mmCIF file of C-alpha atoms in Angstrom:
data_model
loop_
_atom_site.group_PDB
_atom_site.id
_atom_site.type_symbol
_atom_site.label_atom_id
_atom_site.label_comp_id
_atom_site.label_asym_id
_atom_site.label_seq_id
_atom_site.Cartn_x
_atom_site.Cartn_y
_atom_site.Cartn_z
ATOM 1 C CA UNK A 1 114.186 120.013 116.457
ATOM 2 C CA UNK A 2 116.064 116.853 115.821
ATOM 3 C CA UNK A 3 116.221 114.224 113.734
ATOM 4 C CA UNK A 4 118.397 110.744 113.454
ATOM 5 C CA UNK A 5 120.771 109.672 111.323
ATOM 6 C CA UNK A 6 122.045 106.775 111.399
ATOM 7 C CA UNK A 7 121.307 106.072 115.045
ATOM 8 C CA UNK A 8 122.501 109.310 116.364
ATOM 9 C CA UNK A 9 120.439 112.386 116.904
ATOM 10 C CA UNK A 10 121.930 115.748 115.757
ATOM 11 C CA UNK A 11 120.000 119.512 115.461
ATOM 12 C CA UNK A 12 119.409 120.169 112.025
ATOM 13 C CA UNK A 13 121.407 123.228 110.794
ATOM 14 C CA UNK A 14 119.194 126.513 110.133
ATOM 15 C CA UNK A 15 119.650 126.122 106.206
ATOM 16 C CA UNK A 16 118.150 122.871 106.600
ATOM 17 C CA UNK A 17 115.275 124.145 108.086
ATOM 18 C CA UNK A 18 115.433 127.117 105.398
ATOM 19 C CA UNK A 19 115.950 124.328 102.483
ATOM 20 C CA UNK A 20 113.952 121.582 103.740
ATOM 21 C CA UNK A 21 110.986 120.604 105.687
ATOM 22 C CA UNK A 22 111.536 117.875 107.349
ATOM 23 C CA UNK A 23 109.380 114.961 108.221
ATOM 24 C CA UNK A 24 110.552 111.440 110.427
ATOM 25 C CA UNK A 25 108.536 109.028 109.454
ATOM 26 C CA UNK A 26 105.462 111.604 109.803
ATOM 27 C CA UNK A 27 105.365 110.208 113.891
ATOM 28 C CA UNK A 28 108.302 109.191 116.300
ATOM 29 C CA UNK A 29 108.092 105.996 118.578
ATOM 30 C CA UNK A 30 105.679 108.317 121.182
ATOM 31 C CA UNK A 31 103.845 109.585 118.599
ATOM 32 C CA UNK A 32 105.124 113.550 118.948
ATOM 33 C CA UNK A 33 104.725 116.105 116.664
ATOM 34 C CA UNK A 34 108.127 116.781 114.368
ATOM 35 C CA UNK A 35 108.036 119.377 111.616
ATOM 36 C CA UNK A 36 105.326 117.998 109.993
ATOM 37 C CA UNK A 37 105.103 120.588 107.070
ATOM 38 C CA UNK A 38 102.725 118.318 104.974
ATOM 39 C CA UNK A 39 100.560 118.003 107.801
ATOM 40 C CA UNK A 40 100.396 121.641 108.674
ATOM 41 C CA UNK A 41 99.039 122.582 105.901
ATOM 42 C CA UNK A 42 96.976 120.026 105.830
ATOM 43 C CA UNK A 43 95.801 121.498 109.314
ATOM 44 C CA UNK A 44 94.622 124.367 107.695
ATOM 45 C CA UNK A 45 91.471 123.136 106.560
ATOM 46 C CA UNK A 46 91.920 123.896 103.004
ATOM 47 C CA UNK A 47 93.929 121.291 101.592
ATOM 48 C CA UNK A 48 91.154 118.683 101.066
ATOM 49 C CA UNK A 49 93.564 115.922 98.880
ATOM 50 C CA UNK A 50 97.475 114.725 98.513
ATOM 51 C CA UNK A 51 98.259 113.131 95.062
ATOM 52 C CA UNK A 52 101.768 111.178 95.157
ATOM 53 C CA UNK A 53 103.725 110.233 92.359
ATOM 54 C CA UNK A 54 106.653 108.779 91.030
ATOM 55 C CA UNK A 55 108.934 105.336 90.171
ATOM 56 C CA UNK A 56 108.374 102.664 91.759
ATOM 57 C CA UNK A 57 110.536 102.159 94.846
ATOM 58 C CA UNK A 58 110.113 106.159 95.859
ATOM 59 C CA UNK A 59 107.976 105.607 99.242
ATOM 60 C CA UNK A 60 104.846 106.478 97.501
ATOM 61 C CA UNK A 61 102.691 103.568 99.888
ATOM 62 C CA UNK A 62 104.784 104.165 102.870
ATOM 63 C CA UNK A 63 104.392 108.044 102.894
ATOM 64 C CA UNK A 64 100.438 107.914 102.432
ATOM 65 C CA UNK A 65 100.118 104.967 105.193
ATOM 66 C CA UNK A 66 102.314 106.894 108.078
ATOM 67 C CA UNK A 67 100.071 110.233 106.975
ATOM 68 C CA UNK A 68 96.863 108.120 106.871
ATOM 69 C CA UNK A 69 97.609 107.058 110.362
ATOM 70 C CA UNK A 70 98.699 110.311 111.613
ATOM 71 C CA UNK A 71 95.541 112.120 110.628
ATOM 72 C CA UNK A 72 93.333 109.471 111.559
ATOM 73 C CA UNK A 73 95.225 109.293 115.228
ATOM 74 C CA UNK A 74 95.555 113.078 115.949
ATOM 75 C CA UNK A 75 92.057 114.043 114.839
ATOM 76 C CA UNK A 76 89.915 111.204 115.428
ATOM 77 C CA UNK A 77 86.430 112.503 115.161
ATOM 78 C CA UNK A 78 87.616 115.880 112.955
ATOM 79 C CA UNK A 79 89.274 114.106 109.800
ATOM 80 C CA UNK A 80 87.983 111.241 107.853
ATOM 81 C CA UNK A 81 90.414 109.720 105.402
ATOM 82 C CA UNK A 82 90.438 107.465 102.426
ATOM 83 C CA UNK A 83 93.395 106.668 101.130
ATOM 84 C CA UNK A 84 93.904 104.435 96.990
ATOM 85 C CA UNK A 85 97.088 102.463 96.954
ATOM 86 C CA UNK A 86 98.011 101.033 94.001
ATOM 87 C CA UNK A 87 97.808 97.314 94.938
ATOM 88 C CA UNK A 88 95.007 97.931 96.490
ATOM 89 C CA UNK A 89 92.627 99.680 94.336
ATOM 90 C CA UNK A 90 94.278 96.682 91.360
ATOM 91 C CA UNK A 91 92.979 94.308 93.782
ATOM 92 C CA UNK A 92 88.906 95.250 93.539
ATOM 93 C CA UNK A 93 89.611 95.506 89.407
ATOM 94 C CA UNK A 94 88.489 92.364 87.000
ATOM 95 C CA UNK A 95 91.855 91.666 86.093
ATOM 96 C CA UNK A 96 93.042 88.134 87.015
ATOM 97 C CA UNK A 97 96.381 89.215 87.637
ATOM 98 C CA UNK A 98 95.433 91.417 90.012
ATOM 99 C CA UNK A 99 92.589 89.127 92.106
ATOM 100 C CA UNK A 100 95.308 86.166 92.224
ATOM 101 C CA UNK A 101 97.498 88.425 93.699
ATOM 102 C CA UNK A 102 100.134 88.753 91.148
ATOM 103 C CA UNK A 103 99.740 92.475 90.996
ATOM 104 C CA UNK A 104 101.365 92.651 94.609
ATOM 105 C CA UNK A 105 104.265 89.810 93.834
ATOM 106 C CA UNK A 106 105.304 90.764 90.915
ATOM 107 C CA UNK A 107 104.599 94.734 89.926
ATOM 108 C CA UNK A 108 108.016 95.145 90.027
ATOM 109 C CA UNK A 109 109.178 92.634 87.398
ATOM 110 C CA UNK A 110 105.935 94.473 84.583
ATOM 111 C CA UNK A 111 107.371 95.827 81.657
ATOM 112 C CA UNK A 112 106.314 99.216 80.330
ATOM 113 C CA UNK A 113 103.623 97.649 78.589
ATOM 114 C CA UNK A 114 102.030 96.204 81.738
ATOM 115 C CA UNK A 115 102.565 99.498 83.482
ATOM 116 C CA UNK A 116 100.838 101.061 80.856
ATOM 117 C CA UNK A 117 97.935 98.136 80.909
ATOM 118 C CA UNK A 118 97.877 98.358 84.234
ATOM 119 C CA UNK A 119 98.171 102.040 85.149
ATOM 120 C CA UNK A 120 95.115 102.356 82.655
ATOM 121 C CA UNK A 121 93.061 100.296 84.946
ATOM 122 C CA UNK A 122 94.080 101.937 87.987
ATOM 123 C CA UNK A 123 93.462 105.672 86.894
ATOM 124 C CA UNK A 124 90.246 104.391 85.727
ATOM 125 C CA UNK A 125 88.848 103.022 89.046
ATOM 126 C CA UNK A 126 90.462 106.140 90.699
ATOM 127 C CA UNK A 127 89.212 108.962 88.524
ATOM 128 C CA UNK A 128 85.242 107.470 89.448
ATOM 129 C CA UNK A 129 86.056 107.257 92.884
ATOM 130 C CA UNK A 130 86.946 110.613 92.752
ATOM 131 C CA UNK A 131 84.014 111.620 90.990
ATOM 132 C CA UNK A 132 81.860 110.063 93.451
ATOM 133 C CA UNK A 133 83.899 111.928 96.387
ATOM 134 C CA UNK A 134 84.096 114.980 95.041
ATOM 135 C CA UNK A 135 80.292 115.442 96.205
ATOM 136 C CA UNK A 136 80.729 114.594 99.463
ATOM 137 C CA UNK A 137 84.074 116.837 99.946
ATOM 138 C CA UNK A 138 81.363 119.642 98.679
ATOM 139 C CA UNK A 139 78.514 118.536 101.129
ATOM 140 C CA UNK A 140 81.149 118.287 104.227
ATOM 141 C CA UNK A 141 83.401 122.043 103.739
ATOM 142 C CA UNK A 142 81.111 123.675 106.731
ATOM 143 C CA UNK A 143 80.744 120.270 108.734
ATOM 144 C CA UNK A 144 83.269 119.138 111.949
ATOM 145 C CA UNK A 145 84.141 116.319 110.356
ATOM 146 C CA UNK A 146 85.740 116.607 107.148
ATOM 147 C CA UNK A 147 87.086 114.177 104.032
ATOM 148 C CA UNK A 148 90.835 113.813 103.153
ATOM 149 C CA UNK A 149 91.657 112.098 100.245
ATOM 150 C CA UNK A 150 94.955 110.708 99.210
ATOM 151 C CA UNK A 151 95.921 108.673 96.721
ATOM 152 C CA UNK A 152 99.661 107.231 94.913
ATOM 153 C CA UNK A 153 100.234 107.072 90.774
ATOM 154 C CA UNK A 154 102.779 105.149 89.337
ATOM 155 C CA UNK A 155 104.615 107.119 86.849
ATOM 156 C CA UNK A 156 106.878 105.069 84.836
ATOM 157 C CA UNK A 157 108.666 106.519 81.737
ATOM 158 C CA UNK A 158 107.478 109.033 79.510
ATOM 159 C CA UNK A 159 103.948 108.020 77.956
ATOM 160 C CA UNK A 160 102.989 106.087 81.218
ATOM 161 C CA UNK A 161 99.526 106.388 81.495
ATOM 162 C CA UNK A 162 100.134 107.717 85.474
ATOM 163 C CA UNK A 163 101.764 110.571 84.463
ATOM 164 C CA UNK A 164 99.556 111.760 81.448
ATOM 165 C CA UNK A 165 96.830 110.931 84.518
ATOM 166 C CA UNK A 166 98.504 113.425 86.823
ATOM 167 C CA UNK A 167 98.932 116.583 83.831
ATOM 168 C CA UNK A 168 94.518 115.602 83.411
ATOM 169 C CA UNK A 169 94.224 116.028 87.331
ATOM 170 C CA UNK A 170 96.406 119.137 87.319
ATOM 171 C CA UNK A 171 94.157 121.072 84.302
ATOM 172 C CA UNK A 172 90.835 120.169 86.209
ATOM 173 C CA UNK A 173 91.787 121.073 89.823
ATOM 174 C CA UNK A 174 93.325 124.192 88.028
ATOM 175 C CA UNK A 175 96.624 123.873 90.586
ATOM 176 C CA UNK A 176 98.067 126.776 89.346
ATOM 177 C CA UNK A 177 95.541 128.966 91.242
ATOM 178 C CA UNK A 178 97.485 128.097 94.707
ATOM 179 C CA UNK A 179 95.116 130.031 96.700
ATOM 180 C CA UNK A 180 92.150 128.300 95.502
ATOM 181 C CA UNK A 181 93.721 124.882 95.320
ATOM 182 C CA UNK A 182 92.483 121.515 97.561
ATOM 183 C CA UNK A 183 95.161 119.336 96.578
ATOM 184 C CA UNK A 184 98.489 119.326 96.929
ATOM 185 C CA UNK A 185 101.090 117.121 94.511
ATOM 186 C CA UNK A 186 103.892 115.300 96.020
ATOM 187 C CA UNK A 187 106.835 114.760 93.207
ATOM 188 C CA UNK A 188 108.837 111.510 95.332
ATOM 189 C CA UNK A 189 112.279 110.673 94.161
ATOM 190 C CA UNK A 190 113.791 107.683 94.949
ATOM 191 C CA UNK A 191 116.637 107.140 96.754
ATOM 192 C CA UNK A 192 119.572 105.021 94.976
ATOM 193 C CA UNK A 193 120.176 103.556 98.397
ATOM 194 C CA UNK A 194 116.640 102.671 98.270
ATOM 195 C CA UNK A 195 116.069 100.892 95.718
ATOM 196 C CA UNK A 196 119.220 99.456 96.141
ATOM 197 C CA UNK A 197 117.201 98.167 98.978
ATOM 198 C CA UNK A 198 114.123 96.975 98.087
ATOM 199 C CA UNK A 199 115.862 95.120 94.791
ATOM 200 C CA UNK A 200 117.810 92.857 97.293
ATOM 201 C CA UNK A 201 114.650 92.158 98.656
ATOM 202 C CA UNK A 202 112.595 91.257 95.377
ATOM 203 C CA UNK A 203 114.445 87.809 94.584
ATOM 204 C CA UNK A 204 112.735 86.563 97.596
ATOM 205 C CA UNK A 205 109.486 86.451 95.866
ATOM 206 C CA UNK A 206 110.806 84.627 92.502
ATOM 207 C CA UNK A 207 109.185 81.289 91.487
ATOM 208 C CA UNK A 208 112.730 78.915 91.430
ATOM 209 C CA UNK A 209 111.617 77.103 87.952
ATOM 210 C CA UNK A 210 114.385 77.733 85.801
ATOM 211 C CA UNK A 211 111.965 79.596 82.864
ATOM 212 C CA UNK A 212 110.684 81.806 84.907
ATOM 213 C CA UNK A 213 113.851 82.807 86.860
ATOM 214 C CA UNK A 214 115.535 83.187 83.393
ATOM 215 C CA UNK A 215 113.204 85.646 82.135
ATOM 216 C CA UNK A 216 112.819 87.394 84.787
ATOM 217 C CA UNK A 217 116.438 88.252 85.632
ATOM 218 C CA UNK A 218 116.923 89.411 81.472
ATOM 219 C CA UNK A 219 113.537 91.279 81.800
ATOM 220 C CA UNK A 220 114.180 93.100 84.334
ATOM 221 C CA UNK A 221 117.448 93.365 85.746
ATOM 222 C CA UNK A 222 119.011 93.172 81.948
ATOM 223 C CA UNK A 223 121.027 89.999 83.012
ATOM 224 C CA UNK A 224 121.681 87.524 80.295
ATOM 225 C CA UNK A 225 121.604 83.847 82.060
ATOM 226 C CA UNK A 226 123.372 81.691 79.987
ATOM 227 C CA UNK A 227 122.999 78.737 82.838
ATOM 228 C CA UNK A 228 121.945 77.410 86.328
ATOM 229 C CA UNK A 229 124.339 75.377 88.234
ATOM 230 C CA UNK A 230 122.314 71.851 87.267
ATOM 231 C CA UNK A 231 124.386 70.016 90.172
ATOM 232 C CA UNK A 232 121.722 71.566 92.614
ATOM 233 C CA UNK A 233 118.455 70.488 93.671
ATOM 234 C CA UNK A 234 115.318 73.169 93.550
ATOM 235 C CA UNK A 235 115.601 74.803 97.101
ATOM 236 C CA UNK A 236 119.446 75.110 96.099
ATOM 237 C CA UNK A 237 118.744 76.654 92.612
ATOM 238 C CA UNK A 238 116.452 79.339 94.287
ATOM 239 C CA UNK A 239 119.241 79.879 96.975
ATOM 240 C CA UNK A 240 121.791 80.562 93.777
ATOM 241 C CA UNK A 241 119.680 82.718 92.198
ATOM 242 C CA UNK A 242 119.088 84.942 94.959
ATOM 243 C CA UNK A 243 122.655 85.032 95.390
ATOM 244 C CA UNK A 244 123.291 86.020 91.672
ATOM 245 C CA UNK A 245 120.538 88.751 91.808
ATOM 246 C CA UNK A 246 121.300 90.399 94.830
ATOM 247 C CA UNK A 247 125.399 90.651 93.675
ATOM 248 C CA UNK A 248 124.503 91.644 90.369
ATOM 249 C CA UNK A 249 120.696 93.321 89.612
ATOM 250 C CA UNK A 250 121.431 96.117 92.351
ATOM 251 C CA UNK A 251 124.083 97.784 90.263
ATOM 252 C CA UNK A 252 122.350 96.719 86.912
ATOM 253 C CA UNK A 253 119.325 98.185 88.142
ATOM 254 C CA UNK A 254 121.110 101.610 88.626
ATOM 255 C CA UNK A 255 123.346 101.517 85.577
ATOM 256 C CA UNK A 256 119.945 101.489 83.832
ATOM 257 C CA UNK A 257 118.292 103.954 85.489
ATOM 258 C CA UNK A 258 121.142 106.539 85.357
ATOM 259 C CA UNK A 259 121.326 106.135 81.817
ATOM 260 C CA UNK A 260 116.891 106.091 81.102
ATOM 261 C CA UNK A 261 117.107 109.444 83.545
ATOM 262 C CA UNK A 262 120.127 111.200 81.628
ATOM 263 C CA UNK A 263 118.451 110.320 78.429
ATOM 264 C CA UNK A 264 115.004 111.771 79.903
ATOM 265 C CA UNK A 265 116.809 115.145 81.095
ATOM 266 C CA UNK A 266 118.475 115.534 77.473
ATOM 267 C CA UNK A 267 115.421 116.033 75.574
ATOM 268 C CA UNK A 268 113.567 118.422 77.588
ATOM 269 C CA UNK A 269 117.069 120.929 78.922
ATOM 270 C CA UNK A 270 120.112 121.768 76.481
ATOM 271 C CA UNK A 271 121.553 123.397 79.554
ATOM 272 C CA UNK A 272 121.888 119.856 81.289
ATOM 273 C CA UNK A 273 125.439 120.980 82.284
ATOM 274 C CA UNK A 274 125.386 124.362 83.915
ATOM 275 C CA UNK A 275 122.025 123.194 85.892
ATOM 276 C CA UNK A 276 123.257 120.090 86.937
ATOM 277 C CA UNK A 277 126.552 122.102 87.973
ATOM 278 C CA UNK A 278 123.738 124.257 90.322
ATOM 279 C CA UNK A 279 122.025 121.532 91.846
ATOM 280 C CA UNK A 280 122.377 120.738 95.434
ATOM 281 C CA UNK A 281 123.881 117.737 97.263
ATOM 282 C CA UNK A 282 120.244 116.555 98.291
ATOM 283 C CA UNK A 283 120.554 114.896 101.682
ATOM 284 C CA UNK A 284 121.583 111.352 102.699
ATOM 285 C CA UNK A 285 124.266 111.007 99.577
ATOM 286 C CA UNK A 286 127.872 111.330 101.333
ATOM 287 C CA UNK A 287 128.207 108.028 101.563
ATOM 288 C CA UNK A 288 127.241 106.979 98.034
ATOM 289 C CA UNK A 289 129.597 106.501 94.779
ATOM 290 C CA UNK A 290 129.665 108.532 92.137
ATOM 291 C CA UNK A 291 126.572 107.694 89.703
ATOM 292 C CA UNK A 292 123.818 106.772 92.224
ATOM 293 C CA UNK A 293 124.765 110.376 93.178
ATOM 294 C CA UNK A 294 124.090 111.848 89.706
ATOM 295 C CA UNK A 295 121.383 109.855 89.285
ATOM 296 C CA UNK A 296 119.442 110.431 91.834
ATOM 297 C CA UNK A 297 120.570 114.473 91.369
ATOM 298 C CA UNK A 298 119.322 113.806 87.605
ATOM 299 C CA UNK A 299 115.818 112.512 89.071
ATOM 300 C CA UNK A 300 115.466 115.239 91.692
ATOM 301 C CA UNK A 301 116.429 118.047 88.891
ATOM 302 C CA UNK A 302 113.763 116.324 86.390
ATOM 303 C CA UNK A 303 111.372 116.300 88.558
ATOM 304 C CA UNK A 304 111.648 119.786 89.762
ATOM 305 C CA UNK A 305 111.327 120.811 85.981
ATOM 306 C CA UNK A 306 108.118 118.675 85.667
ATOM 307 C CA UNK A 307 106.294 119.974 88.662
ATOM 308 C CA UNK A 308 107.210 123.737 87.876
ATOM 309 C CA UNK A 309 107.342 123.727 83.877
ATOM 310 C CA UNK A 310 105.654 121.326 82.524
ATOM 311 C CA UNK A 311 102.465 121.694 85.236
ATOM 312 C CA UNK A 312 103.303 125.219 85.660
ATOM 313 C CA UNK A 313 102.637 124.156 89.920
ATOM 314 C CA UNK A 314 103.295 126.848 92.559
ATOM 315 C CA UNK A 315 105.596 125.744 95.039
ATOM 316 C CA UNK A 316 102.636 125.780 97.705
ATOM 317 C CA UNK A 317 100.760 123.603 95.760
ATOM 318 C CA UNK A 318 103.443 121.113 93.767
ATOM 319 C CA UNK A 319 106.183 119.887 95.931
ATOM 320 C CA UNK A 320 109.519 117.458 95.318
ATOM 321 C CA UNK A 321 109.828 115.004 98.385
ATOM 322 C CA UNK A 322 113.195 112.619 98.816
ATOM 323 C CA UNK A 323 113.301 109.676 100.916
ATOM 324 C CA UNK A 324 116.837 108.863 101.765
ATOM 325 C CA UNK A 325 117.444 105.765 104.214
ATOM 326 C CA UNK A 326 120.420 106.013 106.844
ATOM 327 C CA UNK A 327 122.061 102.858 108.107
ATOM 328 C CA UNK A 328 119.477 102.145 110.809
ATOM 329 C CA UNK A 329 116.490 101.809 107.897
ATOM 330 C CA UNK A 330 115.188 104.935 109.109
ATOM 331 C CA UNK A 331 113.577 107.037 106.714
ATOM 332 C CA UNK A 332 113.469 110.956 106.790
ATOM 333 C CA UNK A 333 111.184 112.855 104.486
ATOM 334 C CA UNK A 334 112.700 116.182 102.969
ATOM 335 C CA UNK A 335 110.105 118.233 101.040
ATOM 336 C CA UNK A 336 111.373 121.274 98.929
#
């Protein structure tokens, strides 16, 4: 079993294997089978739906599209899917933000009240779709064909409506009963490399009137703009700003996170140190400085204690997956 890293293919070392399952991109150029240990169990027949969460930026839409299209290509006929992305399901809502499109633009420039607004609306349309599912999952258990359901919540902060949405699920699926349980959670973590990213990318989208711009650079990225160069025309502003962003936000962006996620850790362990001392140098981080490292190690140790303690999740039922890019783009999937 191989995977590649950054272009080259290596074997991946037996503690790997031990530590890790590993998943490329759920399906290879050919389409072949690789350690798929989401999809195995999957396979089984049991596991009848795969709840993802986490921060935006954590491959939440990109893990449940390459495993939507994997079941629905290796099973045809045997395994229905349907599959609630965030954008998406915001898109069929009666909010006007959300119908014009702006839900897809701009998600990642909402505050936490938005995300709250928002993530209320969302977990709404989800938990009656659910509802409405949950009869036919019943009707199909002895049938060939058979219903998988998968769906993404955006957990943002502490009193985000996504998480309080995934502790509800978690109580009435009664997850702790992992030989009984349908569903399987998926904790993501995002890379720092990652959103590193997908942050260059996001200027790309910005309206160029100087306002907006403004607001959206101290909103977000914590950037105070005290001007724009006024010797440039309105394509040439937008150019500038993009420039400014992707220098600057990145590393902003992180300093912020690092300090929301070591905040976050402090309230809920006194024994930050010694456990952080214990954690493990998660894959795909050599190459990184100093505090992407600990924060992403911060986010990776958090969410292990909200999966475990604060669901009280069996490992076979709540798992922590990390999406760490190499130079190429490529993502690998690590579940633990």
């Amino acid at each position: 079993m191989a995977r590649m890293e950054a272009g080259v293919s290596r074997e991946v070392s037996q503690e790997e294997k031990e530590r890790f399952g590993v998943l490329f991109n759920l399906v290879d150029i050919k389409g072949t089978k690789i350690a798929l240990k989401l999809v195995e169990k999957i396979e089984t027949g049991r596991i009848r739906r795969v709840i993802v969460f986490g921060e935006p930026g954590a491959g939440k839409t990109t893990l449940l599209q390459q495993l939507d299209y994997y079941l629905r290509s290796k099973f045809r006929d045997g395994i229905e899917t349907s599959i609630f992305l965030f954008d998406h399901v915001l898109a069929f809502t009666e909010m006007p933000e959300a119908q014009d499109g702006l839900g897809m633009r701009y998600r990642t420039f909402w505050d936490e009240d938005e995300w709250n607004r928002f993530s209320k609306v969302y977990e709404d349309a989800l938990q009656n779709d659910w509802e409405s599912l949950r009869g036919q999952i019943g009707n199909t258990r002895n049938l060939p064909t058979r219903l998988v359901q998968m769906a993404e919540l955006v957990v943002l902060g502490q009193k985000n409506r996504g998480r309080s949405a995934v502790e509800k699920l978690a109580r009435e699926i009664n997850l702790q009963q992992p030989e009984t349980a349908d569903t399987i959670f998926l904790a993501l973590v995002a890379h720092p490399k990652t959103q590193l990213m997908t942050v260059d990318i996001r200027p790309q989208v910005l309206a160029t009137e100087d306002s907006k711009v403004i607001d959206t650079l101290q909103r977000f990225y914590r950037i105070r703009v005290n001007f724009i160069r006024s010797d440039l025309d309105q394509e040439g502003k937008g150019r500038f700003i993009k420039q400014v962003v992707s220098r600057s936000a990145p590393n902003a962006g992180i300093v912020t996170l690092h300090k929301e996620n070591i905040a976050v850790t402090r309230e809920i362990a006194f024994q930050l140190k010694a456990e952080f001392n214990r954690l493990p140098i998660l894959p795909g981080e050599d190459n990184l400085d100093l505090e992407p490292r600990i924060a992403y190690r911060l986010k990776a140790f958090y969410a292990d204690w909200f999966m475990s303690v604060k669901l009280g999740l069996d490992k076979n039922v709540g798992w922590v997956g990390f999406n760490p890019h190499d130079e190429e783009g490529v993502v690998d999937w690590y579940f633990r």
